Coordinates of N, CA and C in Angstrom, one line a residue:
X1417 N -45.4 97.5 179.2 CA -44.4 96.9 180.1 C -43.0 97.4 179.7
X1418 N -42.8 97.3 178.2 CA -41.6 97.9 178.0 C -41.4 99.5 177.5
X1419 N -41.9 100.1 178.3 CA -42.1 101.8 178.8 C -41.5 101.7 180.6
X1420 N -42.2 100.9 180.6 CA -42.5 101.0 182.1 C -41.1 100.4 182.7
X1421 N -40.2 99.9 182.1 CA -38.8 99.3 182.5 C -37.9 100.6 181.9
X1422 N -38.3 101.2 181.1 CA -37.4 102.2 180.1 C -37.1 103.2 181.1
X1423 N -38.4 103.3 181.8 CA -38.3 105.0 182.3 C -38.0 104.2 184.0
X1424 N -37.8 103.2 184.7 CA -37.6 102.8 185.6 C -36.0 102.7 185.6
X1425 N -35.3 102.3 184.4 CA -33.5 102.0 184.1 C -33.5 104.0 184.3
X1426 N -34.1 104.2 183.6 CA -33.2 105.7 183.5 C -33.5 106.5 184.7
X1427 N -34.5 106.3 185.1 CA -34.8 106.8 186.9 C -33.3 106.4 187.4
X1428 N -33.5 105.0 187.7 CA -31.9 104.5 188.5 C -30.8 105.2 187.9
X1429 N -30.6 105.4 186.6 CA -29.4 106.0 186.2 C -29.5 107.6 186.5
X1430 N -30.5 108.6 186.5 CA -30.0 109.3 186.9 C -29.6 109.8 188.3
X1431 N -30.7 108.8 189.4 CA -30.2 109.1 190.3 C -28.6 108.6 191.1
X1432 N -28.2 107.5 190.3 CA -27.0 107.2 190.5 C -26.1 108.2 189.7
X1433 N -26.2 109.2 188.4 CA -25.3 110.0 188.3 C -25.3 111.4 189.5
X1434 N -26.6 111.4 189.8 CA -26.8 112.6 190.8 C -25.9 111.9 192.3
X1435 N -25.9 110.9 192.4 CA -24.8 110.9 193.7 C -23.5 110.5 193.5
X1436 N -22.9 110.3 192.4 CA -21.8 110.4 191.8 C -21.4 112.0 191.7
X1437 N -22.2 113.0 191.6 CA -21.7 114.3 190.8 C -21.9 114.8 192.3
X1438 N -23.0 114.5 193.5 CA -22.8 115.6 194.7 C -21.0 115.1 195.5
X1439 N -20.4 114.1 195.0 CA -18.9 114.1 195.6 C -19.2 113.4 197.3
X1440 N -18.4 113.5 198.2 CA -18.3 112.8 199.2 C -19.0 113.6 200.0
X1441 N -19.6 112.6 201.1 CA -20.4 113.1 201.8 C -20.1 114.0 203.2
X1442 N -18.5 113.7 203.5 CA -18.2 114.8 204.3 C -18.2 116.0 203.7
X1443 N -18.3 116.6 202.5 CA -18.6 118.0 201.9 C -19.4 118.2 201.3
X1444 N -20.3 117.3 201.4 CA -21.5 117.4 200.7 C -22.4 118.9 201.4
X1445 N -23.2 119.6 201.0 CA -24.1 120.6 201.2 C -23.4 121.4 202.7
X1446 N -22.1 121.2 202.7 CA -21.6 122.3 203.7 C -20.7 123.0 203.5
X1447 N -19.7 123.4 202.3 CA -19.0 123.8 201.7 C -17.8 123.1 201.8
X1448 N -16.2 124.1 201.6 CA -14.7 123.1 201.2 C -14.3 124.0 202.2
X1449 N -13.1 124.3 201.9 CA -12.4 125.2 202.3 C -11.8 126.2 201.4
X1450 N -12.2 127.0 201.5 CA -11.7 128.4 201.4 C -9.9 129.0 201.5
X1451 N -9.5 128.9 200.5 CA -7.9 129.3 200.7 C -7.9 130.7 199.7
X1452 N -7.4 131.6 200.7 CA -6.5 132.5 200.2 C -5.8 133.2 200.9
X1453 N -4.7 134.0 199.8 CA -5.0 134.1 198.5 C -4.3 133.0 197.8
X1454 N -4.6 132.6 196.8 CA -4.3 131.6 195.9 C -3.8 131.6 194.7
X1455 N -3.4 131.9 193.9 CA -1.8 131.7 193.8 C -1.0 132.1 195.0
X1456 N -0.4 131.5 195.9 CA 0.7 132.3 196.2 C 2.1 131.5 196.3
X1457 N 3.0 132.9 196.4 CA 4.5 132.6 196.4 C 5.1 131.9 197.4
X1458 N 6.1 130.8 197.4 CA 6.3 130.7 198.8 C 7.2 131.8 199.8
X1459 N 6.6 131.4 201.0 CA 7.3 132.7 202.2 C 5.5 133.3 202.4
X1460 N 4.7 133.3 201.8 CA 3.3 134.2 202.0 C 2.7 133.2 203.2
X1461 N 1.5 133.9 203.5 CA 0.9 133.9 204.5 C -0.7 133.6 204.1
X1462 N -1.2 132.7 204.6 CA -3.0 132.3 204.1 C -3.5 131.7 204.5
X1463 N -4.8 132.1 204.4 CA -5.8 132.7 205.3 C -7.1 131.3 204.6
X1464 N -7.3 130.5 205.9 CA -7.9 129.4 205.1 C -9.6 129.5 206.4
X1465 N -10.5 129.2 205.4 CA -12.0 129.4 205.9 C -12.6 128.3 205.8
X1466 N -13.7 127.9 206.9 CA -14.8 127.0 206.6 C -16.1 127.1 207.2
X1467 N -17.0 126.8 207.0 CA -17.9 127.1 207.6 C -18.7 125.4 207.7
X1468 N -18.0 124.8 207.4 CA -18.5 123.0 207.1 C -18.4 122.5 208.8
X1469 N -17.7 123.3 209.9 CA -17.5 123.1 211.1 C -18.9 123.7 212.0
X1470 N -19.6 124.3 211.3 CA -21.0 124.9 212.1 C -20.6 125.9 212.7
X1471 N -21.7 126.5 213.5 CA -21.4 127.7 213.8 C -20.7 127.5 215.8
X1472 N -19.6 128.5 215.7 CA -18.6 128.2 217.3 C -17.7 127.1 216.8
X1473 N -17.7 126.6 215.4 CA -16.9 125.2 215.4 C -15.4 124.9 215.2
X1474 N -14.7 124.7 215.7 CA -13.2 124.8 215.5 C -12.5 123.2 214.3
X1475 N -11.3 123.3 214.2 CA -10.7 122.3 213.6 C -9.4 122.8 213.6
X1476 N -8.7 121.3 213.2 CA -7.4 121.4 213.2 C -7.0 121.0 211.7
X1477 N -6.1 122.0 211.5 CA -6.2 122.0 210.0 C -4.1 121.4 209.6
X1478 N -3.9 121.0 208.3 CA -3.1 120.0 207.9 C -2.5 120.7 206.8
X1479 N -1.5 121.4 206.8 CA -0.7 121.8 205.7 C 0.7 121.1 205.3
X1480 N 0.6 120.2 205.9 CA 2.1 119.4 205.6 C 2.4 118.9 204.2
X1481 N 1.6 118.7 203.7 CA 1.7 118.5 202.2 C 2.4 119.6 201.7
X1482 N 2.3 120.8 201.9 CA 3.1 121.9 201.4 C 4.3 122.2 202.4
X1483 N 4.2 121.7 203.5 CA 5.3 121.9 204.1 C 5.7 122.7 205.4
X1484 N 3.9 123.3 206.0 CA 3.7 124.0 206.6 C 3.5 123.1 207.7
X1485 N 3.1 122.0 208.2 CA 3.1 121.3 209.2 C 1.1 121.5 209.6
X1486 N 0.8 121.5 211.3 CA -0.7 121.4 210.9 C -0.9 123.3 212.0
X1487 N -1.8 123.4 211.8 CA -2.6 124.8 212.4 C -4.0 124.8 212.9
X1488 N -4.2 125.6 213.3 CA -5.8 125.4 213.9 C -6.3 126.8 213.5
X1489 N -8.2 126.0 213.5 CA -9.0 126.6 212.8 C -10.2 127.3 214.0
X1490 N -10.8 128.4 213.8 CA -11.3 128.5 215.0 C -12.2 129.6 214.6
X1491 N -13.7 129.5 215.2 CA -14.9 131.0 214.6 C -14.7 131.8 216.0
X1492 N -15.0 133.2 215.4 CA -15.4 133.7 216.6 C -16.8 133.6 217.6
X1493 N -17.3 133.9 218.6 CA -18.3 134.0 219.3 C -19.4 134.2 217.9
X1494 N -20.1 133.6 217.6 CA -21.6 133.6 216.5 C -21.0 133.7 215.5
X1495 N -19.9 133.4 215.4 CA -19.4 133.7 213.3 C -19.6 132.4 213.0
X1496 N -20.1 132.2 211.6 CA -20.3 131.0 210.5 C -19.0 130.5 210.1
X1497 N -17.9 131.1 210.2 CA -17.2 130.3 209.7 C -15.8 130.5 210.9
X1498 N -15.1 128.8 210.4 CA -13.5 129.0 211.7 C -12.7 129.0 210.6
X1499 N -11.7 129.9 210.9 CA -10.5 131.1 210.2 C -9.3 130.6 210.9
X1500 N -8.3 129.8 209.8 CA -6.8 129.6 210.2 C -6.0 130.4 209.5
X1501 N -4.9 130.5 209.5 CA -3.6 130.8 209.2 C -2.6 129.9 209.3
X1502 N -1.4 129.8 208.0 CA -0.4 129.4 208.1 C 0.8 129.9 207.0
X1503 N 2.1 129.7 207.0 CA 2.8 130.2 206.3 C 3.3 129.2 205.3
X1504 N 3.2 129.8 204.0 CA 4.2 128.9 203.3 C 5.4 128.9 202.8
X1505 N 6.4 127.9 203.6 CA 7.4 127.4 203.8 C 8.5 128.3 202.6
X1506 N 9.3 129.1 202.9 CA 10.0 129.6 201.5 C 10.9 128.5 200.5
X1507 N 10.8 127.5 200.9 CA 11.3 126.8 200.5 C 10.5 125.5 199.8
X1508 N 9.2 126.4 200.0 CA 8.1 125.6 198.8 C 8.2 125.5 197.2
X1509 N 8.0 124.1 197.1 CA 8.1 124.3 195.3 C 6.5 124.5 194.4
X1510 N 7.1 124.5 193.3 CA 5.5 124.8 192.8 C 4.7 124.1 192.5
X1511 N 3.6 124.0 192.4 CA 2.6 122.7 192.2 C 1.3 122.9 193.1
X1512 N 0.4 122.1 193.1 CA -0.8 122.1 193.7 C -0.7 121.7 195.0
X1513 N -1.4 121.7 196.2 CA -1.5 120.9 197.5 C -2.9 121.2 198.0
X1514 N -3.0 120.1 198.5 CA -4.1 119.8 199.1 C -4.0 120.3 200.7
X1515 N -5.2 121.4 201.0 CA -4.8 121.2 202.5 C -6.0 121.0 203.4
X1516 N -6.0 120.1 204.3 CA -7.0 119.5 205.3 C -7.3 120.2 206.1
X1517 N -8.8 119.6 206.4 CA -9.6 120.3 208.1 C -10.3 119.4 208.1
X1518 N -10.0 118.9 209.5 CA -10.8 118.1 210.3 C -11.7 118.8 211.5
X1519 N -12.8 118.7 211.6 CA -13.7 119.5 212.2 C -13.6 118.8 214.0
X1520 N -13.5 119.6 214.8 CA -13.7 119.1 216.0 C -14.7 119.5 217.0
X1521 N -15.3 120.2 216.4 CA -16.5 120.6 217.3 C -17.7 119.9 217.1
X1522 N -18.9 120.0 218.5 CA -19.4 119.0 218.6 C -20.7 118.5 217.6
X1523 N -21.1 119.6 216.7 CA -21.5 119.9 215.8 C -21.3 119.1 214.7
X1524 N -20.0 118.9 214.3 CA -19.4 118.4 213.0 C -18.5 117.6 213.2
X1525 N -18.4 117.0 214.0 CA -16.7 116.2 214.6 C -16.8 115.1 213.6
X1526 N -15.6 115.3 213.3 CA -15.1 114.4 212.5 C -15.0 114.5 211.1
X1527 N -15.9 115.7 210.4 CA -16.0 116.1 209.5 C -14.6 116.0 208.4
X1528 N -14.8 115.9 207.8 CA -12.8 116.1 206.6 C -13.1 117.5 205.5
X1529 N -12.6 118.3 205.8 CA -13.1 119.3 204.2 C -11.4 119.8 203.7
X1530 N -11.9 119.8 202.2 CA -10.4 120.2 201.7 C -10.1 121.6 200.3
X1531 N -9.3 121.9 200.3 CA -8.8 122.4 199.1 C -7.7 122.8 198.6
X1532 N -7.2 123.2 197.8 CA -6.4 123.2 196.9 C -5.6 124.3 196.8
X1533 N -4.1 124.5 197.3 CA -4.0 126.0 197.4 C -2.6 125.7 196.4
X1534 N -2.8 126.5 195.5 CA -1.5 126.4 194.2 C -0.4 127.4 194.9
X1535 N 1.0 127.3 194.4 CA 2.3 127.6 194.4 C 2.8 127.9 193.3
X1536 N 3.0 129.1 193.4 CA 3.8 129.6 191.7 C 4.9 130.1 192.5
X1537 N 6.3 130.5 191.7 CA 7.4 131.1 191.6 C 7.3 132.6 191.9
X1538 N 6.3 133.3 191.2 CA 5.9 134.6 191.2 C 4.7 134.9 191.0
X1539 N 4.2 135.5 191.7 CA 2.7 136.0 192.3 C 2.3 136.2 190.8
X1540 N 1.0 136.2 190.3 CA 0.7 136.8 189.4 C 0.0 138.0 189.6
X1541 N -0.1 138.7 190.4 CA -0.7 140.1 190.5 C 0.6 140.9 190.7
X1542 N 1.7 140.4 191.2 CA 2.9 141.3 191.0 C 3.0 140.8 189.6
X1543 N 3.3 140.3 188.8 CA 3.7 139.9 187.3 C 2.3 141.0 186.5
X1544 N 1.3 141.2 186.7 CA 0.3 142.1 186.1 C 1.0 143.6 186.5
X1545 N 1.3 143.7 187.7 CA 1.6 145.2 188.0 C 3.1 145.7 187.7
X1546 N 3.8 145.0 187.4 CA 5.3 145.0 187.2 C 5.3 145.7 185.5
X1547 N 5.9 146.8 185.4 CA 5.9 147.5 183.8 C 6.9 146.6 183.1
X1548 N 6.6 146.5 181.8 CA 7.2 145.8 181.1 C 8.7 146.5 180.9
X1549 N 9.6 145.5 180.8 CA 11.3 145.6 180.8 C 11.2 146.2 179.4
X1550 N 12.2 147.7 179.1 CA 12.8 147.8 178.0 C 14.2 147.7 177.5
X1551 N 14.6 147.0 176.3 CA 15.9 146.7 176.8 C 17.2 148.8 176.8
X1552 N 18.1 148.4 177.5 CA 18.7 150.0 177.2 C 20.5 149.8 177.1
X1553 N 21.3 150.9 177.0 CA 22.2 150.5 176.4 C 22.9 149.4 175.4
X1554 N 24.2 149.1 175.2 CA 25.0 148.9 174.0 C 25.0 147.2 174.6
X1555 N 24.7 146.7 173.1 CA 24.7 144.9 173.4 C 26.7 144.7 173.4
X1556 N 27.2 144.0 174.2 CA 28.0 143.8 174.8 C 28.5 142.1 173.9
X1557 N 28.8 142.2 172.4 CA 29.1 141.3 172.1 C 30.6 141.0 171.4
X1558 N 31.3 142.3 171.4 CA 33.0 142.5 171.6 C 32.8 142.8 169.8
X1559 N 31.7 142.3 169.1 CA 31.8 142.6 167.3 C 30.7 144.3 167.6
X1560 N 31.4 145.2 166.8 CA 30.4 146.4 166.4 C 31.4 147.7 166.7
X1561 N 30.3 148.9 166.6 CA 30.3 149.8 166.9 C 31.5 150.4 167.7
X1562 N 32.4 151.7 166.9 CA 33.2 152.3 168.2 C 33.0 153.2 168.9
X1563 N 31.4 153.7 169.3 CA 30.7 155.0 169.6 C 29.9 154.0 170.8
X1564 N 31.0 153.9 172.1 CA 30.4 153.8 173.0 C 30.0 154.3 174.4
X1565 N 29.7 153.9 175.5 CA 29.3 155.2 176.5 C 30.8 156.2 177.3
X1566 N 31.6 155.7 177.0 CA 33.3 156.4 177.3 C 33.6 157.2 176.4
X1567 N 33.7 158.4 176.7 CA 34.2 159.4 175.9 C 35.8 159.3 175.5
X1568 N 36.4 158.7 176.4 CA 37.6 158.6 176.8 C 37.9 157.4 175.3
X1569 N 36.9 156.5 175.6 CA 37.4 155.7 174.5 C 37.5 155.7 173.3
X1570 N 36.5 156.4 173.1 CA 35.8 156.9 171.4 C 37.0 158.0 171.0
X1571 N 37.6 158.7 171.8 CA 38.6 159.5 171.4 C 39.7 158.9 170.9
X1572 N 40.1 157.7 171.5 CA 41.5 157.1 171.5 C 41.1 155.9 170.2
X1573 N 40.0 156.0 169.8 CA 39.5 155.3 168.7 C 39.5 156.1 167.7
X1574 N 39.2 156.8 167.4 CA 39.3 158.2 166.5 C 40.7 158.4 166.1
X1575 N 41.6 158.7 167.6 CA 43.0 159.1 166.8 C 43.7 157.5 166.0
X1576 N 43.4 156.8 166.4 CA 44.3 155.4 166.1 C 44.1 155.8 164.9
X1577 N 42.5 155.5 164.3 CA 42.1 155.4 163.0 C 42.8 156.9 162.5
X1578 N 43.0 158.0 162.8 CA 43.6 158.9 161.9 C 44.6 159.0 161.9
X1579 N 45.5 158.6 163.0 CA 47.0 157.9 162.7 C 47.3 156.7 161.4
X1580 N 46.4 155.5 161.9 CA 46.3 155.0 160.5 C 46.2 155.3 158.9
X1581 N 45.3 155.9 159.0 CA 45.0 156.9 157.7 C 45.9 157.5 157.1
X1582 N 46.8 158.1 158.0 CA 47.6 159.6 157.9 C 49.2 158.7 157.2
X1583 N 49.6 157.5 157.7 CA 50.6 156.6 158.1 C 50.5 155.9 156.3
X1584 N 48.9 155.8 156.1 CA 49.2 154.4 154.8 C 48.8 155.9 153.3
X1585 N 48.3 156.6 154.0 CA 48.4 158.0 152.4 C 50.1 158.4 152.6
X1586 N 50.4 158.5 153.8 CA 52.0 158.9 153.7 C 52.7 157.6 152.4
X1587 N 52.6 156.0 153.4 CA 53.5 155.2 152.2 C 52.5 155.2 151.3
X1588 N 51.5 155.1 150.6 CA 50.9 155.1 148.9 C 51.6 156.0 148.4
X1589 N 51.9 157.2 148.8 CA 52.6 158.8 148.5 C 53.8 158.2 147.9
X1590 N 54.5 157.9 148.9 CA 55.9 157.7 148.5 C 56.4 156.6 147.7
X1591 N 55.2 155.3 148.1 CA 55.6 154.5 146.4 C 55.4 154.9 145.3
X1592 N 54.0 155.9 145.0 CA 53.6 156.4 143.7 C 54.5 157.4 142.9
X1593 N 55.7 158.2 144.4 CA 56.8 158.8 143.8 C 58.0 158.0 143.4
X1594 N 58.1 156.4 143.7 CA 59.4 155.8 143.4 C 60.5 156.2 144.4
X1595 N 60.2 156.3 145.8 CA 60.9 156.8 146.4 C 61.0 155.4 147.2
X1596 N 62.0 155.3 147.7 CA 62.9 154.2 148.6 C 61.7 154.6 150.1
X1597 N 61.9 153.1 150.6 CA 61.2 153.3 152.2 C 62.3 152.9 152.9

């Protein structure tokens, strides 16, 4: 008897974890949506898929969360999946958004499918392709060096300094002779 309750609790439990882990039932066994490309920058353009609408199946899709307002989703003649477009807003900040499709075809009406299209600052595929910065020329901190990119200056630095020179061996000279200045 108490086998037979053991393996009856854990039947119930796993089948209650198995419909806890398949997620909600409008996306259940028909996929999400498809966004790309993903990271992108705001001002880009992307290209969002589903095939949760069946085949011929259109929808109206929801990007207002990021700022894009809504767009429509639509398959070609026998294609599996309906293909939107929309822009994101240059004036998008960074962070995650959620973007919606509601299925309108007669197939799937009413359907909800979603996903996730992130927002960075800068593309990471330009950031991979961009060569690393080396730094070049003279640090610009007013303390250092008189050998800088002006020939013009380095000269007029040179004579000061051997005017100088020339001026204090003159007076050492003439005190070391006891001579009046």
């Amino acid at each position: 008897m108490r086998t037979a309750r053991h393996l009856t609790t854990t039947a119930a439990l796993a089948v209650a974890s198995a419909g806890l882990l398949a997620g909600p039932a409008s996306a259940a066994g028909t996929g999400g949506l498809g966004i790309a490309p993903s990271p992108v920058t705001p001002g880009t353009t992307v290209t969002v898929r589903t095939a949760a609408c069946g085949a011929d199946g259109t929808a109206a899709g929801d990007a207002s969360a990021v700022g894009a307002g809504t767009f429509a989703l639509a398959s070609a003649t026998g294609a599996a999946e309906a293909t939107g477009r929309f822009r994101v807003p240059p004036s998008a900040q960074p962070g995650t958004y959620e973007i919606v499709a509601r299925c309108s075809g007669s197939a799937a009406r009413g359907r909800t499918v979603t996903g996730d299209l992130t927002v960075t600052l800068t593309s990471t595929a330009a950031a991979r392709e961009r060569a690393p910065a080396h730094p070049r020329g003279h640090v610009r901190t007013g303390v250092g060096g008189a050998l800088g990119p002006d020939p013009a200056q380095t000269a007029a630095g040179v004579a000061a300094l051997a005017v100088a020179a020339a001026g204090g061996t003159w007076l050492l000279h003439r005190r070391a002779r006891g001579d009046r200045i």
